[in-house]
XYZ file of C-alpha atoms in Angstrom:
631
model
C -42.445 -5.380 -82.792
C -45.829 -5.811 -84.009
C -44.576 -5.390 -87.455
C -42.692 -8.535 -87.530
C -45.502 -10.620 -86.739
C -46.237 -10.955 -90.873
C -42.665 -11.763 -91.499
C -42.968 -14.993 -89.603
C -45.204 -16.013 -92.371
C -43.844 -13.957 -95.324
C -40.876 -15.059 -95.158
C -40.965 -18.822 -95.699
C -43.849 -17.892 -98.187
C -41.738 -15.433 -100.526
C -38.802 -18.675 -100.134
C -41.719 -21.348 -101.426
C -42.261 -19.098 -104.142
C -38.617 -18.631 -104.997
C -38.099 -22.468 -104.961
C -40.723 -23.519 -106.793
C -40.482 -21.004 -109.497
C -36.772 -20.339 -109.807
C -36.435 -23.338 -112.169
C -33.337 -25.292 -112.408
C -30.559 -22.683 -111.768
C -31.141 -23.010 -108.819
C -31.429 -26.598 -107.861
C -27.591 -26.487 -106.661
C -28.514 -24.012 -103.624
C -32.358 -24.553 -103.042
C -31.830 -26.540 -99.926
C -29.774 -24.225 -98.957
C -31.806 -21.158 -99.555
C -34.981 -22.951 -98.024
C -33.233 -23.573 -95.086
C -32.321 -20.262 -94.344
C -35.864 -18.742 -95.061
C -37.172 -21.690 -92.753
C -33.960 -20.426 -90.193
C -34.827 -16.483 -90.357
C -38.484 -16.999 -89.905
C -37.685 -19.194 -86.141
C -35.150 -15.714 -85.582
C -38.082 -13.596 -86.228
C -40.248 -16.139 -84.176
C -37.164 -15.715 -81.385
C -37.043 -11.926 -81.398
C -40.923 -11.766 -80.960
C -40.628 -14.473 -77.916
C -37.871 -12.402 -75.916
C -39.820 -9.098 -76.688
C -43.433 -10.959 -75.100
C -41.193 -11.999 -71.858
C -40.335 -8.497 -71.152
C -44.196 -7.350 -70.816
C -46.232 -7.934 -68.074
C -48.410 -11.529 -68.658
C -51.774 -9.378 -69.404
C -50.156 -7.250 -71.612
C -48.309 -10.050 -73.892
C -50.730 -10.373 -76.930
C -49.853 -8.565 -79.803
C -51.570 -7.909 -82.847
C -51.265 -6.614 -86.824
C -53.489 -5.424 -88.858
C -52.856 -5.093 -92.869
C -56.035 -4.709 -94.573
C -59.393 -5.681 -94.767
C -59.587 -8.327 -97.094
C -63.368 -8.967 -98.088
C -65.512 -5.990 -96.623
C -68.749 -6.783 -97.932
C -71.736 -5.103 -96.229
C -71.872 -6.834 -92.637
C -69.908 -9.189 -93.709
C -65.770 -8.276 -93.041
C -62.803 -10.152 -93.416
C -59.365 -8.850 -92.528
C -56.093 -10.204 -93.042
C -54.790 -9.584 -89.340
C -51.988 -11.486 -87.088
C -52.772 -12.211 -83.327
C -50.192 -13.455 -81.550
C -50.277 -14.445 -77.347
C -48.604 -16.839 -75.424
C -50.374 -19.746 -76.857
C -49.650 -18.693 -80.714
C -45.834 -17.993 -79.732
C -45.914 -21.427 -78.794
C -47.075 -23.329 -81.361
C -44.296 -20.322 -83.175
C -41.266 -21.361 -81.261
C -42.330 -25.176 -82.114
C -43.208 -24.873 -85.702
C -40.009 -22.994 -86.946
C -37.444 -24.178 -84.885
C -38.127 -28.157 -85.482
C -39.241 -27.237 -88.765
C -35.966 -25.587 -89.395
C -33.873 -28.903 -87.946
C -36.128 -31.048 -90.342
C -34.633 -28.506 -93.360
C -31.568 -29.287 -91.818
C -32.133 -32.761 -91.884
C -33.496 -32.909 -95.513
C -30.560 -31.825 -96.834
C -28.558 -34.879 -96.317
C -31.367 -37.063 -96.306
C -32.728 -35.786 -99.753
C -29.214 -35.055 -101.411
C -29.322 -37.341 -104.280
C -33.143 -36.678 -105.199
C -33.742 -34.919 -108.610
C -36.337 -32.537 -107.234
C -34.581 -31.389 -103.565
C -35.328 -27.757 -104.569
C -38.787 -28.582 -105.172
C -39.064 -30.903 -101.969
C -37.774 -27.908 -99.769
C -40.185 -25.624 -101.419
C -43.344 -27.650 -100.259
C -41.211 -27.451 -96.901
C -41.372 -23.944 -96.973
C -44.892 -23.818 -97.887
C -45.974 -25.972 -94.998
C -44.079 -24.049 -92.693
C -45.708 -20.592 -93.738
C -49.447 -22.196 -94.241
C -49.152 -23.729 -90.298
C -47.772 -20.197 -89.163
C -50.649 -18.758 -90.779
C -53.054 -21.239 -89.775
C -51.386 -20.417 -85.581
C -51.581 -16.291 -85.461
C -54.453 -15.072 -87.679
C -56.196 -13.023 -85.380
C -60.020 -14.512 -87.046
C -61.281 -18.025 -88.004
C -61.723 -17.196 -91.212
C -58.175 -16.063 -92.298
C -57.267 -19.423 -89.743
C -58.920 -21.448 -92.403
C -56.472 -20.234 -94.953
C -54.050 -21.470 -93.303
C -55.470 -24.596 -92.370
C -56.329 -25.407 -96.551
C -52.665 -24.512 -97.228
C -51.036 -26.934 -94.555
C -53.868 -29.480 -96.583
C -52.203 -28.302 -99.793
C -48.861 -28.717 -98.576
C -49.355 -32.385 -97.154
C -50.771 -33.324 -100.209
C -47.776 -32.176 -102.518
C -45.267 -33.433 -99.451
C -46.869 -37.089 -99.241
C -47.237 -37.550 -102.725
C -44.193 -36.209 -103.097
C -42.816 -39.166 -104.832
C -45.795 -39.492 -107.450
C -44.412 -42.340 -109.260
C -45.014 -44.491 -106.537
C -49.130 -45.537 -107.032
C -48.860 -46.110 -103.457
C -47.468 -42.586 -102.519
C -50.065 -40.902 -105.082
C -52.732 -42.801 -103.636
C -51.748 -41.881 -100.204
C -51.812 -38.666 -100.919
C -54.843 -38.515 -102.562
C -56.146 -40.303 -99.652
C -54.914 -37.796 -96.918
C -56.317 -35.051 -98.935
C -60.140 -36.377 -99.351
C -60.249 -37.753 -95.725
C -59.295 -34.162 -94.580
C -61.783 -32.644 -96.895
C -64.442 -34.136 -94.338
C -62.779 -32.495 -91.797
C -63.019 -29.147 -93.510
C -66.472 -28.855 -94.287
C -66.977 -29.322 -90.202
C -64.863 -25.633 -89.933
C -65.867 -24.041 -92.652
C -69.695 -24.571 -91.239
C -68.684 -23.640 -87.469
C -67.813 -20.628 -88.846
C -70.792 -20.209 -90.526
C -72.016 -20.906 -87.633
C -70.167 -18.326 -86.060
C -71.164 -15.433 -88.090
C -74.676 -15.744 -88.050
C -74.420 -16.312 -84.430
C -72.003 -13.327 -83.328
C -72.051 -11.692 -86.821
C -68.088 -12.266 -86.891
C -65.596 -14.766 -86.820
C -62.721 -12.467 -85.505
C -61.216 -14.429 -82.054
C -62.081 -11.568 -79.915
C -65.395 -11.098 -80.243
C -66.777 -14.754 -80.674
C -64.954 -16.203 -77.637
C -65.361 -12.945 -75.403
C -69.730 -13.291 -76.265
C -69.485 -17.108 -76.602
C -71.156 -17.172 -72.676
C -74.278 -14.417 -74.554
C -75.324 -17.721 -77.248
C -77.371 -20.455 -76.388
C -75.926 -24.380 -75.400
C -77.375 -25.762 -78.165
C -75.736 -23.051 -80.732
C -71.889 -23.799 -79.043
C -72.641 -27.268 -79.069
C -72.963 -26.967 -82.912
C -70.373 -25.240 -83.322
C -68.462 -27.151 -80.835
C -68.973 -30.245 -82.376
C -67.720 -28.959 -86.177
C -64.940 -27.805 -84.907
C -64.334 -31.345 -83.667
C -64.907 -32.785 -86.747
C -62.480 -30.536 -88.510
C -60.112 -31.116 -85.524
C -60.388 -35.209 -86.295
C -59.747 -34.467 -89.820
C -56.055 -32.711 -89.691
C -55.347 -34.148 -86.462
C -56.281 -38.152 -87.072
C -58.550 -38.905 -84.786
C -61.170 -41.465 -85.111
C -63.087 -41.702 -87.024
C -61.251 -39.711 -89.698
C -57.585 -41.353 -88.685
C -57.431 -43.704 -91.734
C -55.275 -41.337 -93.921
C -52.218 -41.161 -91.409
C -50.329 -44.535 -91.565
C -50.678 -43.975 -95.685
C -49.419 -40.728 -95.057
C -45.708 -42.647 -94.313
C -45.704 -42.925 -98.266
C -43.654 -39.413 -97.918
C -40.030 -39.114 -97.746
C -39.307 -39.372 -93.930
C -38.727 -35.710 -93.237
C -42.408 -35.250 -94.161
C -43.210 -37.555 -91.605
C -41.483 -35.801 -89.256
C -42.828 -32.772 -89.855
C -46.684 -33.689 -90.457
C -46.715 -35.677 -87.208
C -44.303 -33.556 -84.547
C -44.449 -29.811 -85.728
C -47.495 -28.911 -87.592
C -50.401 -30.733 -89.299
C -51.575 -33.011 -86.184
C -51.143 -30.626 -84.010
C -53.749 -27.984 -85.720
C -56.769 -29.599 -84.506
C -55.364 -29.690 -80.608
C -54.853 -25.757 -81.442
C -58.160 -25.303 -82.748
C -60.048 -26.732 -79.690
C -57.852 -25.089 -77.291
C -58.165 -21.596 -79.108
C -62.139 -22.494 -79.011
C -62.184 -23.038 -75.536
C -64.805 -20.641 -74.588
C -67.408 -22.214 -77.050
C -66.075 -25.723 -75.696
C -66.335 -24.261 -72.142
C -70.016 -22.872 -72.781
C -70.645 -26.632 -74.311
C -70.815 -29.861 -72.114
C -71.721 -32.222 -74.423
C -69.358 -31.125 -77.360
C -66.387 -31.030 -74.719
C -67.873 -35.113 -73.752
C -67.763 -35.562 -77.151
C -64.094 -33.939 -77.340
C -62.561 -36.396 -73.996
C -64.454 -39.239 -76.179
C -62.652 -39.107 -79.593
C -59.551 -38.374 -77.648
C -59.904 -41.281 -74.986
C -61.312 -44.024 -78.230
C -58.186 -42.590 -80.348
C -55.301 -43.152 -77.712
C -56.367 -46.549 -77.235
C -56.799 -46.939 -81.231
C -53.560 -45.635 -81.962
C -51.667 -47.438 -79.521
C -53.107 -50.736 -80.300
C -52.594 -49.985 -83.961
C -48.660 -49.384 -82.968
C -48.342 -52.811 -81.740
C -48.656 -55.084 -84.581
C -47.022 -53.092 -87.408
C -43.354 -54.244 -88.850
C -43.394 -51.357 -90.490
C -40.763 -48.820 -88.307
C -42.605 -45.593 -89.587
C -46.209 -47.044 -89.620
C -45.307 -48.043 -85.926
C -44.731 -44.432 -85.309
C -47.289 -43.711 -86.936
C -49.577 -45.529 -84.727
C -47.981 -43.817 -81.871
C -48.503 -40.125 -83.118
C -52.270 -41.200 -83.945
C -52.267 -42.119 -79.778
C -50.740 -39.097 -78.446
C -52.412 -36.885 -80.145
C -54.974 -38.603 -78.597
C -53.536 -37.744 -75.384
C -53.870 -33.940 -75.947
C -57.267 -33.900 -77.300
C -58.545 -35.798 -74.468
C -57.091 -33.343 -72.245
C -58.165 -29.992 -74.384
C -61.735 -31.904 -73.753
C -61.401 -31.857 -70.283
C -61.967 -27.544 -70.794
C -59.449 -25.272 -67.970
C -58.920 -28.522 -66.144
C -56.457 -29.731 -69.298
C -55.790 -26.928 -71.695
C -52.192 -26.225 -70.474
C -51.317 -29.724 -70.367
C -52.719 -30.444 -73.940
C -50.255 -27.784 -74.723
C -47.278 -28.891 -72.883
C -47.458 -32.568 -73.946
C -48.189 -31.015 -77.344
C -44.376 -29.617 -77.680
C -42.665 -32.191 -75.880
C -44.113 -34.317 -78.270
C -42.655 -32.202 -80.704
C -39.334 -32.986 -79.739
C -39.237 -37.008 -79.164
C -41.914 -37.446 -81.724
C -39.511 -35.594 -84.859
C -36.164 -36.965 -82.980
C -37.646 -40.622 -83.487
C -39.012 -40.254 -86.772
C -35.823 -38.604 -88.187
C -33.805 -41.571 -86.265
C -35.993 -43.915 -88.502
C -35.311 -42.274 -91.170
C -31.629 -42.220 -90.250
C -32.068 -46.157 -89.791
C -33.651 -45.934 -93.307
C -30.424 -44.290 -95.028
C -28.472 -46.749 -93.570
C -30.502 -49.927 -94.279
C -31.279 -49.096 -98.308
C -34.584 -47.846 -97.344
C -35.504 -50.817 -95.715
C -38.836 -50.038 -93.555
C -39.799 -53.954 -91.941
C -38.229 -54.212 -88.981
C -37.989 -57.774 -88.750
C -35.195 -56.997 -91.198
C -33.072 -54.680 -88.699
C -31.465 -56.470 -85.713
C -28.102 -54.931 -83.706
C -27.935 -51.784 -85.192
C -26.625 -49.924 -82.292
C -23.190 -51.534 -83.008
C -23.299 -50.077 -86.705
C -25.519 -46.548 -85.412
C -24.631 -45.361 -82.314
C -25.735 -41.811 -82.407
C -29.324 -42.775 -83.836
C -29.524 -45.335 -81.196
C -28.622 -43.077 -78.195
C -30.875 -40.387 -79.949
C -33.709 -42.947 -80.804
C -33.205 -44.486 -77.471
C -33.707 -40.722 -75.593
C -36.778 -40.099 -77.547
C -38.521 -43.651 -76.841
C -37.492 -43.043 -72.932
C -39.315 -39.522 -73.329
C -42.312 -40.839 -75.405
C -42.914 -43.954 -72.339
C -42.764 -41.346 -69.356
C -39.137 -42.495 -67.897
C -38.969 -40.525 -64.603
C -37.115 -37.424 -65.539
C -37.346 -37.089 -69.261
C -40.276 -34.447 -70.741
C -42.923 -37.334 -71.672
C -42.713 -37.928 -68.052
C -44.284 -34.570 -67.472
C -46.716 -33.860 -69.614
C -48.062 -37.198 -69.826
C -48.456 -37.293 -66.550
C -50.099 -34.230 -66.037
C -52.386 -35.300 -68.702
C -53.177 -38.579 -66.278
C -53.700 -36.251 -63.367
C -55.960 -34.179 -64.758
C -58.443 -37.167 -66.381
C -58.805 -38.405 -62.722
C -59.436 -34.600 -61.604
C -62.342 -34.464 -64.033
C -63.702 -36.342 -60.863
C -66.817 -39.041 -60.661
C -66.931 -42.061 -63.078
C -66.098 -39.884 -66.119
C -62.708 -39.161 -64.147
C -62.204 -42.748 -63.364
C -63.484 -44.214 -66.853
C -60.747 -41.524 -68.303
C -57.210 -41.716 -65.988
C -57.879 -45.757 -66.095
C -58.256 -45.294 -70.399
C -54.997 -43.179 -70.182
C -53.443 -45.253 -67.620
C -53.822 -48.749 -70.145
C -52.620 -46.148 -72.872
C -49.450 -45.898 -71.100
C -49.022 -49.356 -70.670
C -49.151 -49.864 -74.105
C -47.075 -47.049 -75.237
C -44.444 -48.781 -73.268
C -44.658 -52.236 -75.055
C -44.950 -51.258 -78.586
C -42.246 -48.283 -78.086
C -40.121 -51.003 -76.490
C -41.069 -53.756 -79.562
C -39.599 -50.967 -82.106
C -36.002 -50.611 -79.770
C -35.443 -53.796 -79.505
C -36.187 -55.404 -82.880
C -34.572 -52.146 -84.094
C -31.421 -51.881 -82.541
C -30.941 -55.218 -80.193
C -30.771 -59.162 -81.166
C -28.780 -60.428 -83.777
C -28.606 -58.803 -87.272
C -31.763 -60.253 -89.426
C -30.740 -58.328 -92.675
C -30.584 -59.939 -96.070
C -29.614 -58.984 -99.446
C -32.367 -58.024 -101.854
C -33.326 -59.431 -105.312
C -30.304 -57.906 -106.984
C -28.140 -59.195 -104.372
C -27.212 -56.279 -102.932
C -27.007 -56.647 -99.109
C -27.201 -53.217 -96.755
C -24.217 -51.948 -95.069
C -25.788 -49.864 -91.844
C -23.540 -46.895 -91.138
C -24.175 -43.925 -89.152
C -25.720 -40.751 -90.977
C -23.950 -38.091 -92.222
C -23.532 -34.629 -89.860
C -26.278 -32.817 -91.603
C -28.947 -35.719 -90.372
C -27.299 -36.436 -86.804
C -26.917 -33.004 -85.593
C -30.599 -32.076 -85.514
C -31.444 -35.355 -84.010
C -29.047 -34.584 -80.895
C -30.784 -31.321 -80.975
C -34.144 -32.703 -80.654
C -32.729 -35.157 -77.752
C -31.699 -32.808 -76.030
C -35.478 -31.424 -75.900
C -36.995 -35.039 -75.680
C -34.637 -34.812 -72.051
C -34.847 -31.257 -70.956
C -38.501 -29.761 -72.382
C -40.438 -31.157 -69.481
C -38.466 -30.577 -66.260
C -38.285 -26.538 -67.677
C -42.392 -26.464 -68.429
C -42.533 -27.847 -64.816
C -40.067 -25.806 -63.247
C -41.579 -23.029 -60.965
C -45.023 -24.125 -62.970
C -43.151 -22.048 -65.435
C -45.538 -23.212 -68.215
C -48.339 -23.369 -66.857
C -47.891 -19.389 -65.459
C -47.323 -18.538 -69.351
C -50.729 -20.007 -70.981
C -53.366 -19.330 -67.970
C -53.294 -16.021 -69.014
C -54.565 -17.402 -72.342
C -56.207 -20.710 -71.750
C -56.964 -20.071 -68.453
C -56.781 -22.849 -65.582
C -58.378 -25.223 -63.074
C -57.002 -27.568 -60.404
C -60.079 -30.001 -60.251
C -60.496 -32.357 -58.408
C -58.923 -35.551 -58.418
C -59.613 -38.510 -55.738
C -55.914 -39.411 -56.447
C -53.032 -37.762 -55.004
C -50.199 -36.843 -57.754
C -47.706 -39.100 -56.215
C -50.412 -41.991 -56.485
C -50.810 -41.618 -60.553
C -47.092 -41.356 -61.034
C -47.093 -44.760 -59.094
C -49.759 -46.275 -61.367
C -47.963 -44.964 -63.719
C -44.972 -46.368 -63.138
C -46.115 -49.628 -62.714
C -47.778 -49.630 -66.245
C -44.526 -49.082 -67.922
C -42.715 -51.739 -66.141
C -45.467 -54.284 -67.544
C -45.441 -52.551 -70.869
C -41.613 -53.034 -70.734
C -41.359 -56.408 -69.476
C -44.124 -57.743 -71.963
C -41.991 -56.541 -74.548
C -39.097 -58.113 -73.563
C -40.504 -61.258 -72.443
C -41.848 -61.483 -76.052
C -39.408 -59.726 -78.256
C -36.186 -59.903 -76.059
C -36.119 -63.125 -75.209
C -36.811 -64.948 -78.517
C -34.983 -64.443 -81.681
C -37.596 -62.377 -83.501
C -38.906 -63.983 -86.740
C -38.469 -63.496 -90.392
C -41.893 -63.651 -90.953
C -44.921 -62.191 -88.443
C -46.671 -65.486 -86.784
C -50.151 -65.320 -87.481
C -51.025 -64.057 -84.038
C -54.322 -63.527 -82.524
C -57.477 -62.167 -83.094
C -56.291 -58.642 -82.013
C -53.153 -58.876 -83.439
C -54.671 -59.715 -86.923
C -57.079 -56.775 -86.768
C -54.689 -54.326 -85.610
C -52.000 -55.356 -88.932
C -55.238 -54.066 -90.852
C -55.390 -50.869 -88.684
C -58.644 -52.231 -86.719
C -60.168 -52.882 -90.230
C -60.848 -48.951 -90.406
C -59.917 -49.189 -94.158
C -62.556 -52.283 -94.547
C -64.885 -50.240 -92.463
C -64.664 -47.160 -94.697
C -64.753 -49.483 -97.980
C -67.604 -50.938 -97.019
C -69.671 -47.856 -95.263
C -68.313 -45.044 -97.434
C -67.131 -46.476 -100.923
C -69.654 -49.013 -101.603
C -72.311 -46.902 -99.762
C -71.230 -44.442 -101.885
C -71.541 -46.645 -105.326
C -74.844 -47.734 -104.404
C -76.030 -43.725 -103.552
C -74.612 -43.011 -107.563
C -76.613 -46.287 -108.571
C -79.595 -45.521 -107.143
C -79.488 -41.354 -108.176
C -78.630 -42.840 -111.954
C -81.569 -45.334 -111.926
C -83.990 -42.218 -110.560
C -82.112 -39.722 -113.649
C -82.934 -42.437 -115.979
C -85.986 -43.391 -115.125
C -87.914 -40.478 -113.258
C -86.064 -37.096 -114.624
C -84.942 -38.580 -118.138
C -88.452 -40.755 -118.491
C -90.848 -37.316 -117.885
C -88.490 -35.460 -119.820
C -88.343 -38.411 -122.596
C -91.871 -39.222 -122.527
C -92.916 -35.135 -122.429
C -90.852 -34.974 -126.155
C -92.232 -38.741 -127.394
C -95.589 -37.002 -126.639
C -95.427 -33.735 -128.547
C -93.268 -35.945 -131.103
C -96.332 -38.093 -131.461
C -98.758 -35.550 -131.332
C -97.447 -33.573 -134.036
C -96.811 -36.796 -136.043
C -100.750 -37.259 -136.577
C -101.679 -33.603 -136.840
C -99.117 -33.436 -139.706
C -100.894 -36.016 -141.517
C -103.924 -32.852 -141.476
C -101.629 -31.161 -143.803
C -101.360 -33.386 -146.864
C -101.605 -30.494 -149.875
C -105.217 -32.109 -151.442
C -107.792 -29.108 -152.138
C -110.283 -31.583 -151.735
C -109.384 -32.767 -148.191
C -109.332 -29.162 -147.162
C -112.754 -28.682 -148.655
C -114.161 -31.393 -146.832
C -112.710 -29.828 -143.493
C -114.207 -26.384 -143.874
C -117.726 -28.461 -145.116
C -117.389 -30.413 -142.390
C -116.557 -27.670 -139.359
C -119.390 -25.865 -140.658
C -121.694 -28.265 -140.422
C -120.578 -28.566 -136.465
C -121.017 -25.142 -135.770
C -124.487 -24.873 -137.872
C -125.774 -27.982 -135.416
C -123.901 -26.566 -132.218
C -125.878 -23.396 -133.027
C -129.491 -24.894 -133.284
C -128.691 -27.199 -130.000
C -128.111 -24.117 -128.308
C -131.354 -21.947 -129.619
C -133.389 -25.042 -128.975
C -131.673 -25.401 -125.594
């Protein structure tokens, strides 16, 4: 079985490459042929999962060795596949809804020019975030983790002729770039620490370095993890990233790119562990971020951006509870994949909403669609049940657990952290609420555009509906089968290991607070968006509202810190090249310039002025000579 392990990868890979250098013979049966690469690699993925279940849970990991890539002295770099219960996971997740998004795309993208182009970035997502989840080493991880960069930046930018799509691409790529300098010096880090970045060795000797070493480490790992995953402060690039086609969306914020940094901190957890102020630092980002996201998600009109917001937020969720070390590992992971499934069930359902509103976005434009969309609205309306915590559904679950564990961290960090993810769930419920109802309730807003062309909402065709009841069915199911017989959390400890805490509040006391959040979050909504017809045009709203339309002002923040910091730096280093490095360089040649200048003037061709030279020099050294006998 071990063998297959660099199929999962290969495969999508060698159907990327076909794609994308086919040419146009094949642009009647690209999507098709992505699909199924996309389709055989989740088999594979399947095969490998039902293979793992029949071993004992010790003896699950398997691993693949092809060659050593770059054996250099000490230095050794193998391309090599490790794959345990946590890299299965993030597998399963990665394929399969990356497969229903392929599915998806093909109805969704059928009348673009370039569909066999746009499913061969698919495919190379797919195969860079499988790379990026079983290399066996940090260093073939970052491979990987620059191709799923790659990818998003061909994917967002996808349609290039948009200035805002290029420059939202453009946008997602630099802000990660920060992120990747933080890995790319943890594992230098690593290597001149442990003299390897293979998994294995660093995390088995992590407990053998020094604090302040893991805390380095720690805390670049952190910074790469805020870079792919959008956490603050590198978050800015995500709500551009909506530019995309939808399926993009879908698949950057539920199956693979925001999801690598939650992988990367829970694969590091024995540096994390051996680290208490890079894990505070972890809880920190993720507790600022879930708050920052959700606030965000309020105030946009903008049905992807909203979503957006909301992915920024619960992704939050999962890095404040990887922070939290054994305590929150599992349940970073768990609320990771059901995430997966409401989180790409409500972005394709906006996207569905999108096909059948002329790629209308504002939502103040929508009104009533469930009359006109009733299988996006019952999916929709199944994934915003899951995403709130509804008793019963998977968000339930793993949000939950997420709660529980912040108040089992235990003293006033516990406190400060369940009460930061307890106001995060009451917000969740309003702005999820705010998108239903001025979605798919109220009267219809929707006008015709400047051609005169008015949109005729209809449901989406099979190839865009069926993978949203798919993912429903996981936005309802996921959670009560993780939390069955603690059947989820028996399959990571092995891997992540585990620890109960210990929380001053009883679980049946957080699922009351709980509870009671969403019922406020869920009445405020109402009372202000149910109530009232909603408005063509936003009011101009508060103080909070105003600075969460401009995303907390972290664009103005970065503008004014970053780019004009930035043009003042260049200023500065152009006055010093002019003035310091090109003035000694300058003056140096005006010098010998000058110099030479006079002592030409020596060499004028007159005997005569030659003659008086020589006279003259020996006349110097006949009176230098006497001085010195007389001396």
């Amino acid at each position: 079985m071990e063998n297959l392990i660099g199929l999962l990868v290969a495969v999508p890979l060698l159907g990327a490459a076909i794609l994308l250098t086919g040419g146009r013979r094949l642009d009647r049966v690209g999507h098709w042929l992505g699909t199924l690469f996309a389709a055989v690699s989740f088999g594979i993925g399947a095969v490998l999962f039902f293979d793992m279940l029949g071993r004992s849970g010790e003896d699950r990991a398997m691993y693949s060795h092809l060659f050593s890539w770059v054996p250099v002295g000490g230095f050794q770099a193998d391309i090599g596949f490790q794959l345990d219960q946590l890299s299965m996971t993030f597998v399963l997740l990665i394929s399969g809804v990356g497969t229903l998004i392929h599915i998806y795309s093909i109805g969704y993208m059928e009348h673009d020019e370039r569909r066999r182009r746009f499913f061969g970035y698919l495919n190379l997502f797919v195969a860079a975030m499988l790379l990026l989840v079983i290399a066996d080493n940090y260093f073939l991880l970052y491979v990987g983790w620059e191709g799923v960069g790659l990818a998003s930046y061909l994917l967002i930018g996808f349609w290039q002729h948009k200035p805002s799509a290029a420059t939202a691409a453009k946008k997602a790529f630099l802000v990660n770039r920060v992120g990747d300098v933080g890995l790319s010096i943890a594992i230098m880090l690593m290597f001149t620490t442990f003299g390897t970045f293979s998994f294995g060795p660093v995390l088995e000797h992590a407990g053998d370095a020094g604090e302040g070493k893991l805390t380095a480490i720690g805390l670049m790992l952190l910074l790469a993890a805020c870079g792919k995953s959008a956490q603050v402060p590198l978050q800015s690039w995500l709500g551009d990233a909506m530019e995309g086609p939808t399926p993009v969306s879908a698949l950057i914020h539920a199956a693979t790119m925001v999801t690598a940094g939650v992988y990367l901190i829970t694969r590091s957890g024995a540096i994390f562990n051996g680290a208490p102020d890079a894990q505070l630092a972890v809880v920190t980002v993720g507790a600022v971020t879930l708050l920052f996201g959700a606030i965000v998600g309020c105030a946009k009109d903008d049905i992807k951006k909203a979503l957006a917001g909301s992915t920024m937020s619960q992704i939050g969720y999962m890095i404040m509870a990887a922070g939290l070390g054994p305590i929150g590992y599992v349940f970073a992971i768990m609320h990771l994949v059901t995430h997966g499934f409401f989180k790409a069930g409500l972005f394709l359902g906006a996207g569905s909403v999108m096909h059948g509103m002329n790629d209308e976005v504002d939502m103040r434009k929508y009104g009533g669609l469930r009359k006109y969309m009733p299988v996006t609205f019952i999916t929709f309306g199944l994934g915003y049940l899951a995403i709130i915590g509804f008793p019963g559904l998977s968000g339930f679950f793993s949000k939950d657990k997420i709660i529980e564990a912040a108040f089992a961290k235990g003293g006033t960090e516990g406190w400060i952290l369940g009460g930061a993810a307890l106001l995060g769930a009451a917000i969740t419920a309003f702005y999820m609420t705010r998108v239903m109802l001025m979605t798919f309730f109220g009267e219809k807003r929707w006008e015709a555009d400047a051609e005169g062309h008015e949109p005729h909402p209809h449901e989406s065709p099979r190839s865009m509906t069926i993978p949203m009841i798919v993912l429903a069915f996981g936005s309802v199911f996921a959670g009560g089968l993780f939390t069955l017989n603690n059947s989820f959390l028996n399959w990571l400890e092995p891997v992540t290991g585990h620890e109960e805490g210990n929380s001053p509040l009883s679980a049946a006391t957080v699922t009351g607070a709980t509870m009671v959040v969403l019922v406020i979050g869920v009445a405020l909504a109402w009372l202000v968006y149910g109530r009232k017809p909603v408005p063509a045009v936003a009011p101009r709203g508060s103080l909070l509202t105003r600075a969460a339309r401009r995303d907390l002002y972290q664009d103005d923040f970065n503008h004014v810190v970053l780019v004009r910091g930035g043009e003042h730096l260049t200023r500065s280093l152009v006055y010093l090249d002019h003035s310091l490095v090109d003035g000694a360089v300058n003056g140096t040649a005006a010098g010998v310039g000058g110099l030479s200048g006079r002592m030409r003037k020596l060499q004028n061709g007159y005997v005569r002025s030659y003659a008086v030279s020589m006279l003259g020099g020996t006349a110097v050294l006949i009176a230098a000579t006497l001085l010195m006998r007389a001396v």
